Coordinates of C-alpha atoms in Angstrom, one line a residue:
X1 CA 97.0 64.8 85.7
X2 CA 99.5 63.8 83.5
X3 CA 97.5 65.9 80.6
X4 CA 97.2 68.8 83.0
X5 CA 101.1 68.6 83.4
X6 CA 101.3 68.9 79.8
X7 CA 99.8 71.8 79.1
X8 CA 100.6 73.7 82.3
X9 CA 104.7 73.4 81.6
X10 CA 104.9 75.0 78.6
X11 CA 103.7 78.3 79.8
X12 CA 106.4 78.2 82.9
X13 CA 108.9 77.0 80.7
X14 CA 107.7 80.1 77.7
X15 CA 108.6 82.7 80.8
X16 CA 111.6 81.2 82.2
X17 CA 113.1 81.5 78.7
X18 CA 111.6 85.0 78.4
X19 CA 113.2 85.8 81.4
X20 CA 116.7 85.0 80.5
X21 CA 118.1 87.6 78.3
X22 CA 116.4 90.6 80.0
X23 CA 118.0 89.2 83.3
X24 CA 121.2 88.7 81.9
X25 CA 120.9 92.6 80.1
X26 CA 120.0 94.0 83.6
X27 CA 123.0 91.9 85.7
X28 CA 125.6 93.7 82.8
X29 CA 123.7 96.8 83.1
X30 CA 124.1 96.8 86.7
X31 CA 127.0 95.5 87.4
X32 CA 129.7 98.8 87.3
X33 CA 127.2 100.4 89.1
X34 CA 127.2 98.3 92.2
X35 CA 131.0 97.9 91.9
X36 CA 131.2 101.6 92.6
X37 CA 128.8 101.7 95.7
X38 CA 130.9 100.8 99.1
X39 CA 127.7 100.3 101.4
X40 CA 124.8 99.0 99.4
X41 CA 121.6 100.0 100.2
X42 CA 118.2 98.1 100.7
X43 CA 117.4 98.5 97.0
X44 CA 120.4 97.7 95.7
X45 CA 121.0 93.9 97.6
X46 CA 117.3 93.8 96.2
X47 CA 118.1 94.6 92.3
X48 CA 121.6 92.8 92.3
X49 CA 120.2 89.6 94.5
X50 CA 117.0 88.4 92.8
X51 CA 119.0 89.0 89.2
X52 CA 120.8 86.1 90.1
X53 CA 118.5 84.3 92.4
X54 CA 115.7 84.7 89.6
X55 CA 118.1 83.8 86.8
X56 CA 118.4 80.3 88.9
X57 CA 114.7 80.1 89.6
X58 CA 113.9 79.8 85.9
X59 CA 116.1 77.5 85.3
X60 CA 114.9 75.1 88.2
X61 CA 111.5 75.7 86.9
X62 CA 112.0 74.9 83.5
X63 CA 113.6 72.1 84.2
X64 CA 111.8 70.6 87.0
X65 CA 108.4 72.1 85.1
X66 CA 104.9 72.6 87.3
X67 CA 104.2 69.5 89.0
X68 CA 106.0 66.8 90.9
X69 CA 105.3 63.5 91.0
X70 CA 102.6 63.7 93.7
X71 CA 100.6 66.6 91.0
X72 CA 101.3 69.4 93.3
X73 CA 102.6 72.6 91.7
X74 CA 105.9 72.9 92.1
X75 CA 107.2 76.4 90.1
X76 CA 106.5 78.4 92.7
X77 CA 107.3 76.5 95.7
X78 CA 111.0 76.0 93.9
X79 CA 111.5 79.5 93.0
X80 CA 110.7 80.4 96.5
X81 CA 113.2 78.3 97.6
X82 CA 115.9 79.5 95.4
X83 CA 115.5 83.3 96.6
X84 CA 115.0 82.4 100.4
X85 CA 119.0 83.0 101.1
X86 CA 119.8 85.5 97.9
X87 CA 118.0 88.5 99.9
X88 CA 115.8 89.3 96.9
X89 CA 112.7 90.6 98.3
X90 CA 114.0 89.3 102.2
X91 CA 115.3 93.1 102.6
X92 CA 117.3 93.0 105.3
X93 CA 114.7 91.2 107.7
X94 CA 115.8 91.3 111.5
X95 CA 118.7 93.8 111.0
X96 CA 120.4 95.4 114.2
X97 CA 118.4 98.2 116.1
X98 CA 115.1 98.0 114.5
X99 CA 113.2 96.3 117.6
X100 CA 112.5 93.6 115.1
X101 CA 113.0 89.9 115.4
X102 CA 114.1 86.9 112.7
X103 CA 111.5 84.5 111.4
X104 CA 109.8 87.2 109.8
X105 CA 107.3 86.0 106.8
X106 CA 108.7 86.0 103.6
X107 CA 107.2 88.5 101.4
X108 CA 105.4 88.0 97.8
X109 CA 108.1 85.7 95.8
X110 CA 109.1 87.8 92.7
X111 CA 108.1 86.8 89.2
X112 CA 110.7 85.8 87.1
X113 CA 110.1 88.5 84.3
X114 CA 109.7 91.9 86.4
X115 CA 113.5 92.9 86.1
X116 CA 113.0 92.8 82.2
X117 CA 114.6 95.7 80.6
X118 CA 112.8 98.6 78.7
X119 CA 113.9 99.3 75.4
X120 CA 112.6 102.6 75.2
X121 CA 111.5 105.7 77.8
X122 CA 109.6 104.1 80.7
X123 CA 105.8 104.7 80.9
X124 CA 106.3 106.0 77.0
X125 CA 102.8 104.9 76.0
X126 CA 102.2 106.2 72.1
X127 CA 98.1 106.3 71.4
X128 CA 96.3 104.3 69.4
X129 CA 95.8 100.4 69.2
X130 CA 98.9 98.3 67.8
X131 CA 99.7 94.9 66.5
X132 CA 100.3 92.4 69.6
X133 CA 104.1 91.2 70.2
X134 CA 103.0 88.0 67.9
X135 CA 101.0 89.9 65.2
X136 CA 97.7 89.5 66.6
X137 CA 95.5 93.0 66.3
X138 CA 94.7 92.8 70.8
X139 CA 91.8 94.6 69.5
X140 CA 90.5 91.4 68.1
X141 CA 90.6 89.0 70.9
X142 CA 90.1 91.9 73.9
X143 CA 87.5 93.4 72.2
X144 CA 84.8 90.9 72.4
X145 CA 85.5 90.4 76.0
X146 CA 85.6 94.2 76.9
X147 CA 81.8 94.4 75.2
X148 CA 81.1 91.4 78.2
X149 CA 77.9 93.2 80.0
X150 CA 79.2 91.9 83.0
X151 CA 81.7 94.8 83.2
X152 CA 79.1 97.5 83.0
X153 CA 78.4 100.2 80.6
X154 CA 81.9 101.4 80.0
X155 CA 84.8 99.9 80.8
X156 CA 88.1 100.9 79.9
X157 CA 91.8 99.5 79.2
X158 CA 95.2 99.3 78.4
X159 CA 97.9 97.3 77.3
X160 CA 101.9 97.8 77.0
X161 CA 104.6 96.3 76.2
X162 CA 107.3 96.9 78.8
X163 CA 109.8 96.2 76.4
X164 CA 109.2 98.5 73.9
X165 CA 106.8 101.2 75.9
X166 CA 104.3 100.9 73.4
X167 CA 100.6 101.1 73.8
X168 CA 99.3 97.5 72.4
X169 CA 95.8 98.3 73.4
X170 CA 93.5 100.9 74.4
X171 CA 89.7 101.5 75.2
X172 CA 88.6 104.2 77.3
X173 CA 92.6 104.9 78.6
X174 CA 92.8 108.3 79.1
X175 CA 88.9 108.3 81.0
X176 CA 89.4 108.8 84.9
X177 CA 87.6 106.1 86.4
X178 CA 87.0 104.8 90.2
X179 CA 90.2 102.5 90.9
X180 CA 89.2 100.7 93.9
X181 CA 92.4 99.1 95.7
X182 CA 94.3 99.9 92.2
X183 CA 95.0 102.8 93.8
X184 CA 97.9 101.4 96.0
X185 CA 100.1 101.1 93.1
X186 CA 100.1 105.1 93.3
X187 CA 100.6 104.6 96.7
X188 CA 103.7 102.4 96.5
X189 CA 105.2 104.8 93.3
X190 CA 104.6 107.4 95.3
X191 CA 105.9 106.5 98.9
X192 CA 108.4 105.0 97.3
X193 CA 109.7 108.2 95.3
X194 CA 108.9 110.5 98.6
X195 CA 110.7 108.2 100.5
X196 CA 113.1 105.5 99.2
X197 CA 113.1 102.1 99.5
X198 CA 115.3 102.0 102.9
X199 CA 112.8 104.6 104.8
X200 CA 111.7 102.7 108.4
X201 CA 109.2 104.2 110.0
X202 CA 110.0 104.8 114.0
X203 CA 107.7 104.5 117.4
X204 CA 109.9 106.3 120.5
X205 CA 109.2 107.0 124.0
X206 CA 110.7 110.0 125.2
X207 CA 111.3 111.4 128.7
X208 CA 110.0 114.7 129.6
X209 CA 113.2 117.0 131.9
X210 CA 111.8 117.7 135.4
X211 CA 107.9 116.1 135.3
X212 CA 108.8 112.4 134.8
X213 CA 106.2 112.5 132.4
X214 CA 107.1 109.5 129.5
X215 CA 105.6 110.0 126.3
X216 CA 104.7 107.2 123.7
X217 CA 105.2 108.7 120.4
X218 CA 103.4 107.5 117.5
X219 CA 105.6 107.4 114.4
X220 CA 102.7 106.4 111.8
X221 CA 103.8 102.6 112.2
X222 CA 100.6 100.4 111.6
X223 CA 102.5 97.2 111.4
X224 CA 103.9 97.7 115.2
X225 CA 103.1 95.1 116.6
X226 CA 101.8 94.3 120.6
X227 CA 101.9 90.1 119.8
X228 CA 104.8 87.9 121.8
X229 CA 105.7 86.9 118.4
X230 CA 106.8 90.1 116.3
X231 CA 107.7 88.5 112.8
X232 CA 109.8 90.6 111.7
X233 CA 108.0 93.4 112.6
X234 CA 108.4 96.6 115.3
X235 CA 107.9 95.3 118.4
X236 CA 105.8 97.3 121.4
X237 CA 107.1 95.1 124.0
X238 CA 110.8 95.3 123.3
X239 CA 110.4 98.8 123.4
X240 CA 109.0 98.5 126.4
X241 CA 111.8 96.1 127.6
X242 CA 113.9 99.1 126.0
X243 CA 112.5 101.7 127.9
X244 CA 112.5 100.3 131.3
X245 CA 116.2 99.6 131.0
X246 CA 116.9 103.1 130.2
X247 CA 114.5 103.8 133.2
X248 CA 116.1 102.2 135.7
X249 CA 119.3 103.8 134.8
X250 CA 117.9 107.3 135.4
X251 CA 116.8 105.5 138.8
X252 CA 112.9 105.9 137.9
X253 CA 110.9 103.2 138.7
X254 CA 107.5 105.1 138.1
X255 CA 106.1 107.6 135.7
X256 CA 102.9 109.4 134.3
X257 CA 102.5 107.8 130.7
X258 CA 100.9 109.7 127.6
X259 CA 100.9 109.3 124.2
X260 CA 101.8 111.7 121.4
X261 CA 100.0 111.2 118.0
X262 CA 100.3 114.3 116.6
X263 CA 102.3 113.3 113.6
X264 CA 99.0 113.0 111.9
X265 CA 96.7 116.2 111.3
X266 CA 93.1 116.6 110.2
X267 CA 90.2 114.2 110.5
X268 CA 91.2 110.1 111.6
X269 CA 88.1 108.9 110.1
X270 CA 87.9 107.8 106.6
X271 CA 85.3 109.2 104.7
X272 CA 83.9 105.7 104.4
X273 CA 83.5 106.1 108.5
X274 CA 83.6 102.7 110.7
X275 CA 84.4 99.7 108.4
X276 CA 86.2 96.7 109.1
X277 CA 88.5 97.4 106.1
X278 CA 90.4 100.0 108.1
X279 CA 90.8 101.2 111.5
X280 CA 90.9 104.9 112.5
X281 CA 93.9 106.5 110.9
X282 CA 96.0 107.6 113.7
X283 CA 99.8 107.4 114.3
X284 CA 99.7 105.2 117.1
X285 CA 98.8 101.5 117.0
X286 CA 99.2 98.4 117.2
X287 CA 98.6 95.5 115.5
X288 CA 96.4 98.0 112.6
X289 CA 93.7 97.8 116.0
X290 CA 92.7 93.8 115.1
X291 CA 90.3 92.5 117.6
X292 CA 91.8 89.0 116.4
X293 CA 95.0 87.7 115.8
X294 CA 94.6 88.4 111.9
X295 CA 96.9 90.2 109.9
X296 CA 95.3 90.7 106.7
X297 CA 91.4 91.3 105.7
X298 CA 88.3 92.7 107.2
X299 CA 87.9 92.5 110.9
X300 CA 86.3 94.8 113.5
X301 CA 88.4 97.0 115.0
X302 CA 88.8 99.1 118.1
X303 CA 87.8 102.0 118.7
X304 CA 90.8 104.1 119.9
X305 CA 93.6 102.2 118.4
X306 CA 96.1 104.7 120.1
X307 CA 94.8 104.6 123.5
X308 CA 94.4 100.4 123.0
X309 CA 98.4 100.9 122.1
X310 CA 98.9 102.8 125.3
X311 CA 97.5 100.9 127.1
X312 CA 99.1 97.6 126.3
X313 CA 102.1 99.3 126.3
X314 CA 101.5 100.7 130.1
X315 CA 101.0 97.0 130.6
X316 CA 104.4 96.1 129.0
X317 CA 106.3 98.0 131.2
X318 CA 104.7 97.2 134.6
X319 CA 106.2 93.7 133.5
X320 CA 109.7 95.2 133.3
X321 CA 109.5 96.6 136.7
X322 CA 108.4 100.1 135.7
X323 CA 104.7 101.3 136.6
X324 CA 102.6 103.9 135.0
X325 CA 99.6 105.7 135.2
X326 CA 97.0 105.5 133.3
X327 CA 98.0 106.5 130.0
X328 CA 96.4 110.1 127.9
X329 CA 96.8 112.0 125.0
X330 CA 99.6 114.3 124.4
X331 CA 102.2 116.2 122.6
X332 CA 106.0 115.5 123.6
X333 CA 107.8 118.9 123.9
X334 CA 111.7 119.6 121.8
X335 CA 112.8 119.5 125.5
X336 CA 111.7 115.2 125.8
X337 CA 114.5 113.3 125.7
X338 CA 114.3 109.9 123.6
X339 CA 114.9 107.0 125.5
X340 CA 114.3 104.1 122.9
X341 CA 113.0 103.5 119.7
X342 CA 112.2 100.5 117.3
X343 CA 111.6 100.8 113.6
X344 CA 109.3 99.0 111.0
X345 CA 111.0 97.0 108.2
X346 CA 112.5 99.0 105.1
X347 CA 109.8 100.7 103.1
X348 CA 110.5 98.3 100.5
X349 CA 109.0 95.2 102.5
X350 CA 105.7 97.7 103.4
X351 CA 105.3 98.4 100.0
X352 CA 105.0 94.4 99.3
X353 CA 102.8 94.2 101.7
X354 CA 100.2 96.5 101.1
X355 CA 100.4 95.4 97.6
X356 CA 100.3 91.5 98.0
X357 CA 97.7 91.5 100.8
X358 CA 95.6 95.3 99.7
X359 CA 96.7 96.3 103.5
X360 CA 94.5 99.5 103.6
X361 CA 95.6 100.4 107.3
X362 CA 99.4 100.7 105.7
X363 CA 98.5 102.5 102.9
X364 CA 96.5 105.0 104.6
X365 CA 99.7 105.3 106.5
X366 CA 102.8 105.6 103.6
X367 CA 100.5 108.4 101.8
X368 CA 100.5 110.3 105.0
X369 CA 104.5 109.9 105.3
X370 CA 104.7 110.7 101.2
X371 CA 102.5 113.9 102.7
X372 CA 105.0 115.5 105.3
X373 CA 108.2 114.3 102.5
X374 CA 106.5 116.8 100.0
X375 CA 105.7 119.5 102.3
X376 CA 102.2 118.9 103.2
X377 CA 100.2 117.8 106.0
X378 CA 99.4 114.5 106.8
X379 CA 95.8 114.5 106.4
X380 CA 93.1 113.8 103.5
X381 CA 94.0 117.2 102.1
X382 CA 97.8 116.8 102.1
X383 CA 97.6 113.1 100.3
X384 CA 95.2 114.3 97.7
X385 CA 98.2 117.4 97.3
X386 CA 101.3 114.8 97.7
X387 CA 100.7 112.0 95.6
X388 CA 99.9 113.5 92.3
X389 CA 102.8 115.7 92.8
X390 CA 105.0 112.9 93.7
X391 CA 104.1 111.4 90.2
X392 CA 104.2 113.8 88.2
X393 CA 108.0 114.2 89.3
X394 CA 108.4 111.3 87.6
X395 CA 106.7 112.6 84.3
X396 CA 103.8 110.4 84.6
X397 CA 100.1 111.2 83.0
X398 CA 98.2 112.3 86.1
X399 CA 95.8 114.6 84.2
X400 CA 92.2 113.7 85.4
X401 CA 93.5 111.7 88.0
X402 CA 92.2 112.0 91.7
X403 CA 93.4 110.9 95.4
X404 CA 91.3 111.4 98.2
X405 CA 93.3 108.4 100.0
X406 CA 96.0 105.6 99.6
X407 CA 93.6 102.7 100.1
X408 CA 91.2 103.3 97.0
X409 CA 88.0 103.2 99.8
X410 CA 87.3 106.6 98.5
X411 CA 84.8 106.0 95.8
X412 CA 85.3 109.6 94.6
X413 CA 89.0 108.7 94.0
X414 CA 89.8 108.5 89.8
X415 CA 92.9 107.3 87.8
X416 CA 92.8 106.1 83.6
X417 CA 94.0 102.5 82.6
X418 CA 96.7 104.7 80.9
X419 CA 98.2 106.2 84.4
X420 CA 98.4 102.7 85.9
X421 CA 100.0 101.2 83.2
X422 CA 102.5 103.6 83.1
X423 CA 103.2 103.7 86.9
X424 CA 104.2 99.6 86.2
X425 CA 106.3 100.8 83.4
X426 CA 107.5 103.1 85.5
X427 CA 108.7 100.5 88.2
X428 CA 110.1 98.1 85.7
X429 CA 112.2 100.5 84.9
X430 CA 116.0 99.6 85.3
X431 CA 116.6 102.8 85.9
X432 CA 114.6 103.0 89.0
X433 CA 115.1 99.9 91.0
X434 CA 114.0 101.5 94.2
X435 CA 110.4 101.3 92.7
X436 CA 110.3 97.4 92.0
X437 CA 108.6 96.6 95.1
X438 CA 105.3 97.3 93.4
X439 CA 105.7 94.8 91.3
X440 CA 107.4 92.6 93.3
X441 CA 104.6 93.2 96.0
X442 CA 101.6 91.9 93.2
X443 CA 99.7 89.5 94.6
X444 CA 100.5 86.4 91.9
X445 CA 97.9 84.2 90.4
X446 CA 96.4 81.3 92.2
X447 CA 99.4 82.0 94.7
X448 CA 99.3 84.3 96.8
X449 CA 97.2 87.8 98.4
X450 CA 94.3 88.6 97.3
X451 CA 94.8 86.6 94.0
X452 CA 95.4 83.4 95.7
X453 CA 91.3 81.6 94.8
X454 CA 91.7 82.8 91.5
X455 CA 93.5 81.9 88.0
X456 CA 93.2 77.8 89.2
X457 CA 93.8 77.1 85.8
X458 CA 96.9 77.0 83.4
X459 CA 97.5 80.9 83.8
X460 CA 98.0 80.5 88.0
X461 CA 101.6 82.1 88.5
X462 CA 101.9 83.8 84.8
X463 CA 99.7 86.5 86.1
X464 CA 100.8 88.8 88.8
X465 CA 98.7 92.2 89.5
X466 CA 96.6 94.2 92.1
X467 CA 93.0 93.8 92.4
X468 CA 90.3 96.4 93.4
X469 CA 86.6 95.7 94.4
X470 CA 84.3 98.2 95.9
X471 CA 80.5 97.9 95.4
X472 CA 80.2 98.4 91.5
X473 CA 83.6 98.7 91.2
X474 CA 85.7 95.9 89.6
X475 CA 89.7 96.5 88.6
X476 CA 92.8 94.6 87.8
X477 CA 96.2 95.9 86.8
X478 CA 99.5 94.0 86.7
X479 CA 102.3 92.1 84.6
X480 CA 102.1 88.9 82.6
X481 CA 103.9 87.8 80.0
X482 CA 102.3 86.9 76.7
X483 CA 102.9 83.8 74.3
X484 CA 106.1 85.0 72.8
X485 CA 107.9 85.7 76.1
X486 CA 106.9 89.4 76.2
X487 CA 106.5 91.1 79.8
X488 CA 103.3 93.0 79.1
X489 CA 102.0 96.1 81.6
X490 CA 98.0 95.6 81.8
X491 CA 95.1 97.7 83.5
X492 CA 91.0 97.1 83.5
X493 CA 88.6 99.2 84.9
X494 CA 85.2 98.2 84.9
X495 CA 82.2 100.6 87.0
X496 CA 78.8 100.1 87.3
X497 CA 78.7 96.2 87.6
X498 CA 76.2 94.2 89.3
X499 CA 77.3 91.2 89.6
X500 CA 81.0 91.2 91.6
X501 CA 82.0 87.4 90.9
X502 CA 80.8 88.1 87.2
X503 CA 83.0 91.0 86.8
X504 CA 86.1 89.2 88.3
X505 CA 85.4 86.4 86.0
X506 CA 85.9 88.2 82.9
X507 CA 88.4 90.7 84.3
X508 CA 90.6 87.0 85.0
X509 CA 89.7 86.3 81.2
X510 CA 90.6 89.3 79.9
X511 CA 94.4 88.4 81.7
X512 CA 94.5 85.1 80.8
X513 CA 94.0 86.0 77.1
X514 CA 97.1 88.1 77.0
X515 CA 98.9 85.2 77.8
X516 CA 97.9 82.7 75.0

């Protein structure tokens, strides 16, 4: 253990240092700018409070190094704890009038390093393969493990610095490929863009003049939640609770209940059809339609998730003293009044989520949203429209690139190494701090999401990225930071594999070698 200790610390104590200066650059950059805005917003407490709550989480690692006395890791478990009360990535969890509750879990803790400053354009990713930040040709160590036949016939990479914005390494960059759940870092970029990081996304009931007819009305919410326990999240039964209060003042004690989900257009079956990776994509539900009590991963779900909603909430307010019908299907006329509403958490905290847990029900969700910001319907059609318009505002390479979806279930869906290294360029950007949830939303190594069981070795909490698996399909993209304290932007694509734990075995390497 004591060996293990050894030759873990370095590496925490190699990004702690590496964190410092960009940090410190960031906290002066920012600075004036805050002292100018009278009422921050969501971003802004985020950018301004885990500067200086990551600035003290390195040093507490560095100094208290991976593993206490008992060998237990430690760096994250005390960075966690010096964020929990700096707001960070707690984004304004249980604030006044969103129908949601304290206690709420804590999202992805944020790696020390993705605040780090770019020294040139963002996303700026010359061509052709250069010298690594410590001299090293990447073509010389990534090489041999890109020709590894367990990541098919062609695979294809990139590597930047995020200091610099130059292109370290490149195989196949500019070749659209099938990205799997990669895809929801063009999800996040572009929700976030469409949208901004304090967007909340609103369920309401509203009171039709003269019928007494109350409509439920879906507001594309998948995280609303029916459970006694909300976590943080939009609650079904305090709107409930809301709604019978405003009831009883009208005097109305019972009412013919219908449901609205007509935010949504087109088709609300994937292309995949029935899977347990998804439920239907409608604008109404609860709970993402979990037969369980899960709230991540593959479960079945039910098969009307906005009648199930309705129905739970008809069941709600009979326990308020209000009692309704049988609930339906329909559209809520300009003439409805709104009685009461209760909104998701900021935009920012969805995008986390989605990201650290590959939530496919909330990112079918945010591209329909990023859809009707941009002008286009929320169906397939309007996300495949929407999203690549959304980043090419922000001058990124979209050429070749394809959206069918925002989950990356679509196996006709196609982005280059090159486009998903410069959308993480693009969100370590200090000039766009509204976009940092997508990287403060990557699953970290050996820690947490979907990236929890993997990296058990010295690399666990250097590297921090999303995964993406689909039969044949193998990618990773993310941050690490190399052996020279650089904070380096990374994608692999790999298609055609055969063997899936093969594949995410030398995808891991491939990572873990930009570290060393």
């Amino acid at each position: 253990m004591v060996r293990a200790a050894g030759a873990v610390r370095p590496r925490f104590a190699r990004a702690a240092r590496a964190a410092g200066p960009p940090l410190a650059r960031f906290a002066r950059a920012a600075a004036p700018q805050f002292a100018r805005v009278t009422r921050p917003k969501t971003w802004q407490y985020t950018a301004g409070a885990a500067t200086a709550g990551l600035a003290l989480a390195a040093g507490v690692v560095t100094a208290a190094g991976p593993w206490d006395s008992t060998g237990q890791r430690t760096a994250e478990r005390d960075r966690a704890v010096a964020l929990e009360h700096t707001g960070g990535v707690d984004h304004d969890r249980g604030s006044g009038g969103s129908g949601t509750a304290l206690g709420a879990p804590r999202p992805a803790p944020s790696a020390a390093s993705v605040l780090a400053g770019l020294g040139g354009a963002a996303g700026e990713v010359p061509g052709g393969a250069e010298a690594a930040p410590d001299g090293t040709d990447l073509s010389d160590v990534l090489g041999p493990l890109m020709d590894d036949p367990a990541l098919g016939p062609r695979p294809a990479a990139a590597v930047v610095d995020l200091t610099t914005g130059k292109r370290l390494y490149a195989l196949g960059a500019d070749v659209p490929l099938t990205p799997a759940s990669t895809t929801k870092i063009a999800t996040g970029v572009a929700a976030l863009t469409a949208l901004g990081a304090d967007h909340r996304l609103t369920t309401r009931t509203a009171l039709e003049a003269g019928t007494g007819e109350l409509v439920l009305i879906g507001g594309g919410d998948p995280t609303l939640t029916a459970r006694e326990d909300a976590r943080g999240l939009a609650s079904l039964r305090v709107l409930a609770e809301r709604t019978a209060t405003a009831l009883k003042k009208r005097d109305v004690r019972e009412v013919t209940l219908s449901y609205d989900t007509t935010l949504y257009a087109g088709d609300e079956a994937h292309p995949i059809g029935v899977n347990e990776n998804l439920a239907s994509v409608t604008a109404l539900m609860a709970d993402e339609g979990r037969t369980d009590d899960s709230t991540s991963g593959p479960v079945p779900r039910v098969p009307d998730p906005a009648a199930d909603a309705a129905r739970a909430f008809a069941d709600f307010l009979g326990k308020y003293g209000i009692t309704a019908s049988n609930p339906g299907p329909s559209k809520a006329t300009d003439r409805a009044d709104t009685l009461a509403t209760v909104s998701s958490p900021p935009l920012s905290a969805l995008v986390e989520r989605m990201m650290t847990h590959s939530d496919n029900d909330l990112a079918e969700a945010l591209v329909r949203h990023t859809a009707l910001a941009t002008g286009e319907p929320a169906d397939f059609d309007g996300v495949s429209a929407a999203v690549p318009a959304r980043l090419a505002q922000l001058g990124l390479p979209v050429h070749g690139s394809r959206f069918h979806d925002g989950s990356g279930l679509d196996r006709t869906d196609r982005i280059t190494a090159d486009l998903l290294t410069a959308m993480l360029a693009k969100a370590a950007d200090p000039a766009r701090p509204e976009l940092r949830p997508v990287l403060t939303g990557l699953p970290v190594a050996g820690f947490t999401g979907t990236l929890a069981g993997r990296y058990t070795d010295g690399t666990a909490g250097l590297v921090r990225a999303k995964t993406g698996t689909l039969t044949g399909v193998n990618t990773l993209a993310g941050t690490t930071v190399s052996a020279d304290g650089r904070l380096l932007a990374f994608a692999f694509l790999a298609g055609d594999t055969t063997d899936a734990w093969a594949a995410e075995a030398a995808l891991d390497r491939l990572a873990t070698t930009l570290t060393t």
